[in-house]
Each structure stands twice: as C-alpha cells, then as structure tokens.
CSV table of C-alpha atoms in Angstrom, one decimal:
chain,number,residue,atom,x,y,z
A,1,UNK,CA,28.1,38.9,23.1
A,2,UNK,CA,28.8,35.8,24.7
A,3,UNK,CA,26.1,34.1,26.5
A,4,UNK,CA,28.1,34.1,29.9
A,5,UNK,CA,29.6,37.7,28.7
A,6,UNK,CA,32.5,38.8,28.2
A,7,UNK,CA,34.4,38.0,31.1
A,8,UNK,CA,35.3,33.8,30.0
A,9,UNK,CA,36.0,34.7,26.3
A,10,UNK,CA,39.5,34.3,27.3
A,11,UNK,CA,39.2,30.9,28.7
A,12,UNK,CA,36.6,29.7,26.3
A,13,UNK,CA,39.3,30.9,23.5
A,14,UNK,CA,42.2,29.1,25.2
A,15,UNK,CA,40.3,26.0,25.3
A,16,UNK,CA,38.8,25.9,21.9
A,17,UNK,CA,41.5,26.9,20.2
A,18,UNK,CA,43.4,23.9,19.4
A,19,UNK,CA,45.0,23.1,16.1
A,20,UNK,CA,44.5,19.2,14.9
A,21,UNK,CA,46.4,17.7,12.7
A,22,UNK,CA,43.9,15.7,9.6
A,23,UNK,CA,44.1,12.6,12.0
A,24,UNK,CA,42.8,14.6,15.0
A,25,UNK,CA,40.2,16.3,12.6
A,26,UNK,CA,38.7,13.1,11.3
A,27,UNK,CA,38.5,11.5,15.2
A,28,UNK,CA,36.3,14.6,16.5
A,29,UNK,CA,34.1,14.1,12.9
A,30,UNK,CA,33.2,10.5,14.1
A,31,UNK,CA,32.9,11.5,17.5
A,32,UNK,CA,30.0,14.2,16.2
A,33,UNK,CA,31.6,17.2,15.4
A,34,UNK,CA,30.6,18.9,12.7
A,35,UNK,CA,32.8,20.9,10.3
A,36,UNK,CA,32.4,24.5,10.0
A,37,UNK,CA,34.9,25.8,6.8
A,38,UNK,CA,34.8,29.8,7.2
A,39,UNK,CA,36.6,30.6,4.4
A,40,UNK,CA,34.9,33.0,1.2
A,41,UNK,CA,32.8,31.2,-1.3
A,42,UNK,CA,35.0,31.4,-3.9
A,43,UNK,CA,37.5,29.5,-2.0
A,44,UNK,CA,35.8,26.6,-0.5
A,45,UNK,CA,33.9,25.9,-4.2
A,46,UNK,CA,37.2,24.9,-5.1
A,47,UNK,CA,37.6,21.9,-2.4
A,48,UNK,CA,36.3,21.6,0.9
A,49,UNK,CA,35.9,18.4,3.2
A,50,UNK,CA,33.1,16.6,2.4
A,51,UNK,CA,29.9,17.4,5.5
A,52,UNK,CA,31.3,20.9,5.5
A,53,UNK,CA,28.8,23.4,6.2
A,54,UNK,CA,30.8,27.0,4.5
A,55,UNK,CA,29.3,30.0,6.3
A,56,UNK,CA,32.2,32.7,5.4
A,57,UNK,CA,33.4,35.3,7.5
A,58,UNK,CA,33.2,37.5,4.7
A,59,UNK,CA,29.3,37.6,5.3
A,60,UNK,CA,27.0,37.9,8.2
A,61,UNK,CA,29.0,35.1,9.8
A,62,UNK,CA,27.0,35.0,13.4
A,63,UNK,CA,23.6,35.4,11.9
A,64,UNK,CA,23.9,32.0,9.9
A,65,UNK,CA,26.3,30.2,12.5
A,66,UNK,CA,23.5,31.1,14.4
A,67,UNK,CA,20.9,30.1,12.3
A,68,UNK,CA,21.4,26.8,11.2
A,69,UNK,CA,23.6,25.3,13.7
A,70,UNK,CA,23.0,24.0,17.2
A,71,UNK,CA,24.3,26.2,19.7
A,72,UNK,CA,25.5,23.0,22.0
A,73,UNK,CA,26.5,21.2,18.7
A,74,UNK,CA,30.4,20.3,18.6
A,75,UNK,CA,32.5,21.5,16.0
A,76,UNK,CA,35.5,21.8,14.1
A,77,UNK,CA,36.9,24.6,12.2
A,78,UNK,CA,38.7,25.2,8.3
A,79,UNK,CA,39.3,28.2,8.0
A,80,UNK,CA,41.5,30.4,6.0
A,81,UNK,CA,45.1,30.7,7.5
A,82,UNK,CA,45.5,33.2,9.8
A,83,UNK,CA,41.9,33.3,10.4
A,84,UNK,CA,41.6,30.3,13.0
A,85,UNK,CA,41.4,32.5,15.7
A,86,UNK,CA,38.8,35.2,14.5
A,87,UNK,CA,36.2,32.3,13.4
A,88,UNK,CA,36.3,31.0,17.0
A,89,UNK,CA,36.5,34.0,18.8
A,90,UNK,CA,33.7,35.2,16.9
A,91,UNK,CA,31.3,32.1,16.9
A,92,UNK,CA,32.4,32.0,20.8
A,93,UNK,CA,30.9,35.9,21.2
A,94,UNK,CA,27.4,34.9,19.8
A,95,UNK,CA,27.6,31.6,22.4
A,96,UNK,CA,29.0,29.0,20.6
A,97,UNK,CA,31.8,27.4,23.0
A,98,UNK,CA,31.7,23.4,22.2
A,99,UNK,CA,34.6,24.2,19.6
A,100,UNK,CA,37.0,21.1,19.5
A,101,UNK,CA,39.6,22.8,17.4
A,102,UNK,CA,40.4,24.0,13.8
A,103,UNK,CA,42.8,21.8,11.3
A,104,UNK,CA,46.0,22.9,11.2
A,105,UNK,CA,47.0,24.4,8.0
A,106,UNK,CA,43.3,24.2,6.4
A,107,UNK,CA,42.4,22.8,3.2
A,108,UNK,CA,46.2,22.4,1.7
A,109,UNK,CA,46.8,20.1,5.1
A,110,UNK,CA,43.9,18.0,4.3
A,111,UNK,CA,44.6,17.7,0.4
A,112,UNK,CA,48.8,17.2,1.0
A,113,UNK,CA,47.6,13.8,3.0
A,114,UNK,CA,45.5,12.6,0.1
A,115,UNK,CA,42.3,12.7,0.9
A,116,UNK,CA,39.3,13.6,-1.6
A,117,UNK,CA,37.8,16.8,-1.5
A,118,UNK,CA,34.1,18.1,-2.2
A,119,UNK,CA,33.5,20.9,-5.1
A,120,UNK,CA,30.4,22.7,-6.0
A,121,UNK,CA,30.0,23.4,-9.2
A,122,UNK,CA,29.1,27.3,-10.6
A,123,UNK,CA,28.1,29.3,-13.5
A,124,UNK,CA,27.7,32.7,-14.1
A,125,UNK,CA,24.5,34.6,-14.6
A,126,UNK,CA,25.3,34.8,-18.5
A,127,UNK,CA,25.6,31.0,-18.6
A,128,UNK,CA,22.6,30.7,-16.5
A,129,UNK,CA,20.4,32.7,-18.6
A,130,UNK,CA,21.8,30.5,-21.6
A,131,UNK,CA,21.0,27.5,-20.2
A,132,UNK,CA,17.3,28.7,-19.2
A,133,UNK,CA,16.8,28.9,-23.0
A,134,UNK,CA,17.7,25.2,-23.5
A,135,UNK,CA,14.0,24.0,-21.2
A,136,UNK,CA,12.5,24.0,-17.8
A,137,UNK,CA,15.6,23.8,-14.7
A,138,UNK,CA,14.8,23.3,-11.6
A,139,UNK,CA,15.6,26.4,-10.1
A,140,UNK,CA,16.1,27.1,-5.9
A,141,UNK,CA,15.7,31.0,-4.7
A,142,UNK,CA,16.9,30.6,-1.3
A,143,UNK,CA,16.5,34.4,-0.7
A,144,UNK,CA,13.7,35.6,1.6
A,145,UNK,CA,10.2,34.9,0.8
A,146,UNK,CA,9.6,39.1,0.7
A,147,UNK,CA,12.8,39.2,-1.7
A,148,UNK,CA,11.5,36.3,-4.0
A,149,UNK,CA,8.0,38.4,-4.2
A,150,UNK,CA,10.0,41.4,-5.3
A,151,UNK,CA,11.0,39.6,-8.2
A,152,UNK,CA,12.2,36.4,-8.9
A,153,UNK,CA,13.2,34.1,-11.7
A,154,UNK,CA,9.8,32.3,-13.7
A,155,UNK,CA,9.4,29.1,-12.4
A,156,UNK,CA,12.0,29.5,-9.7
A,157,UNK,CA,11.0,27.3,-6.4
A,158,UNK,CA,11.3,29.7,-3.2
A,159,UNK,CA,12.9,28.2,-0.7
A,160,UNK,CA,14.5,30.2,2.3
A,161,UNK,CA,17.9,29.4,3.4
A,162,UNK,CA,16.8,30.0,7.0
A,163,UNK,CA,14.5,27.0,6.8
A,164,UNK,CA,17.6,23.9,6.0
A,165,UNK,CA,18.6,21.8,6.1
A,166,UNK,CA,14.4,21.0,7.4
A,167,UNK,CA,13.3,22.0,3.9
A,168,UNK,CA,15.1,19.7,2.0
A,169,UNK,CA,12.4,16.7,2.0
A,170,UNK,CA,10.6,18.7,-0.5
A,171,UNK,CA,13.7,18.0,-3.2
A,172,UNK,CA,14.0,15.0,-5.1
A,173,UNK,CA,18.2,13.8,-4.7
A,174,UNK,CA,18.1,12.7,-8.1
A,175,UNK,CA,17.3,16.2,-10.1
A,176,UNK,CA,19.5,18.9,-10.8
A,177,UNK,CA,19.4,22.4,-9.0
A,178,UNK,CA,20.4,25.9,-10.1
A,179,UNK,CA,21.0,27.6,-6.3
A,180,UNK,CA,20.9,31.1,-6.1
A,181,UNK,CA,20.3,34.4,-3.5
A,182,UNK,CA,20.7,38.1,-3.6
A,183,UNK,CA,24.6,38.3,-4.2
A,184,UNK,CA,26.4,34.7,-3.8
A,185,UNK,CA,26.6,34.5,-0.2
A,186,UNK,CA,23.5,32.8,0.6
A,187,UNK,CA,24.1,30.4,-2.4
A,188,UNK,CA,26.8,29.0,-0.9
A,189,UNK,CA,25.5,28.2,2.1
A,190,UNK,CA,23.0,26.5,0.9
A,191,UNK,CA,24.9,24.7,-1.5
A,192,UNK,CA,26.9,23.3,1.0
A,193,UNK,CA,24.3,22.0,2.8
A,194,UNK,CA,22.6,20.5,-0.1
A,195,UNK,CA,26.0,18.6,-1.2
A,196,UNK,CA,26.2,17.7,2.9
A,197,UNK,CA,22.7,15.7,2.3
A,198,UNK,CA,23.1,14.2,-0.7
A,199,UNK,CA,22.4,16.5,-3.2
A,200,UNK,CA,24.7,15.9,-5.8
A,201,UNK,CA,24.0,17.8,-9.0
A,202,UNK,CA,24.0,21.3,-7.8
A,203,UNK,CA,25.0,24.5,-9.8
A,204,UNK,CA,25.7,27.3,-8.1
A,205,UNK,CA,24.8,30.9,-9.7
A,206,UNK,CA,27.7,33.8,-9.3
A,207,UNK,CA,26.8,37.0,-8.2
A,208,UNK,CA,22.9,36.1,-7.2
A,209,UNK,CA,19.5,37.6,-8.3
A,210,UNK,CA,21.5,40.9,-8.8
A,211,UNK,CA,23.3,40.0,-11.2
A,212,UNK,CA,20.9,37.6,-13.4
A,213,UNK,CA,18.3,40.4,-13.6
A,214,UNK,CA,20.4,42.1,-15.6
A,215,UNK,CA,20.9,39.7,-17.8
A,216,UNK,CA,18.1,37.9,-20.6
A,217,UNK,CA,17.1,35.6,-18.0
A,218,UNK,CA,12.8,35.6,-17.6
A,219,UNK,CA,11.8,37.8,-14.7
A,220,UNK,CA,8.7,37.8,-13.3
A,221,UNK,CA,6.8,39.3,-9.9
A,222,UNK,CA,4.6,37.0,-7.5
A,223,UNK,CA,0.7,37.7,-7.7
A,224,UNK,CA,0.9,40.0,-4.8
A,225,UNK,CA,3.4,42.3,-5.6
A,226,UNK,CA,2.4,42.8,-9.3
A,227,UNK,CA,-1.2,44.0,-8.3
C-alpha cells in the first residue's frame, strides 16, 4: 500500500496525474525526471523515447518499479492509452508519489511531432540457437542466480536484473549482447536499461530461457547443481 496509506491516494492521484503535451514531457526530462514507459514489451520494442526505462504493467510492475528506481526519484509516464491512470495509481500504492505527469496520447504523440525514437532489436529462440552455431556470443542471463544454476545457456554471463543498472561496468559498450530471462519480461527490462546507458548492440531473445531450451541451443547446469 502506499507509504502514508490509503487515505492520500486520492490527492497524490490528483496531483500526479497530469497529462503533458511532448513540449511539457521534454522540460520535466531536463529538469530530472526520468521516463517510465509501462506499456508490454512487444510494444515499446517497437519505439520508445530514448532514456526510457519499460517496466510493463503486464508483469510484476511494483516489484521492479520498486527495484531499480528511486523511490523519491521524479518521473514521467508513457504508457498505453487508457492506461495513464492505473500506472500511477499503482506505482503511487507501493510509495512512489514524485510523478510529474504522463504524455498525452503516448508514443504516437511523441512520433506525430517528429522526434526519433529508440528500438531494441529481437530474435526468436530458433534464430538464437542458429546464430550460436555461427561462434562464441556474448550472452547476458539476467534471470536469478538460483535460476541460471538450474540451467542455463554454455557460456552465458549471469547477470541478475535486480543488480542494474550497478552491474553494468562489468560490460564492454562496444560488444554485442544476446539478453534474455525466464519468459521475456525480464529481458526487456534490462534491455532498456542497457540501450539507456549506452549499450547499443543489444538483441533481445523472445520468449526467454523457456523457450530456447527447447530448442538446439547448448544447455548446460552450473558445477553445483550437476553434482
């Protein structure tokens, strides 16, 4: 619930949710705010404003807000039409009440004024496991560290999506990176923080670990669990 309980959600909802126009957006970005874009993964691939962090509201939504963002941190909201208003209210129940507003009509707004957008790249597990065949790839497996022991791609690096965007120094900018997790979700994420610090030549993977063990793709277990 909210930190100060449920008895200011009202106000806090009143005051945070504001629709900007792009010109509005872009002041609060260089005043600090930082852009939270809610919609699904399969949507904000496609073009999203460049910074954007997507944590969709298809997922565990407050976990991750909660996660890897500031609780005092300012932000701003894309989200899916119609979906403004349960994005705020529901980062607003797990504390988050700095909101300055969301863009009014999301990505199309942004795009109709001419400005560039960000994509991310993806493949499917299929063309994953092809292009394992064709040499080493640098490979991230943001999953857990107990999921990656379970099983995991050979050679993939384990590297939790919990730990960004701290982690990161341990990646070199200027190599490519296969990113996946269980099911997509995770992926995304951390894609989209990747992209947000430089990290240009990322490939997504489609449907996650769950999906690429059933294809060709080299499996193997960590020391521990194969004992």
């Amino acid at each position: 619930i909210n930190k100060n309980g449920y008895d200011n959600i009202d106000e806090v909802m009143k005051r945070n949710m504001k629709p900007l126009s792009v010109e509005e957006l872009k002041k609060e970005i260089l005043n600090g705010s930082f852009i939270l874009d809610t919609r699904d993964p399969d949507a904000f691939e496609k073009g999203f404003v460049k910074g954007s962090m997507n944590i969709g509201l298809s997922g565990t939504y407050a976990v991750w807000i909660g996660t890897l963002i500031d609780i005092h941190q300012p932000l701003v909201i894309v989200a899916q039409e119609g979906k403004e208003q349960e994005s705020i209210l529901r980062a607003a129940r797990v504390g988050f009440e700095n909101v300055k507003g969301f863009l009014k009509g999301g990505i199309a707004a942004w795009i109709h004024a001419g400005n560039v957008t960000g994509k991310i790249q993806s493949v499917t597990p299929q063309e994953f496991a092809h292009k394992l065949k064709s040499g080493k790839q640098n490979i991230l497996d943001v999953r857990k560290s107990s999921e990656y022991e379970s099983g995991h791609v050979k050679g993939a690096q384990s590297l939790e999506l919990s730990s960004f965007p701290k982690s990161l120094k341990a990646l070199d900018k200027n190599k490519p990176y296969f990113v996946h997790c269980a099911k997509g979700y995770r992926s995304m994420i951390a894609s989209s923080i990747l992209k947000a610090n430089g990290f240009e030549n990322i490939v997504n993977v489609y449907g996650g670990f769950e999906q690429i063990k059933n294809t060709d793709a080299p499996i193997e277990l960590s020391a521990e669990a194969s004992l």
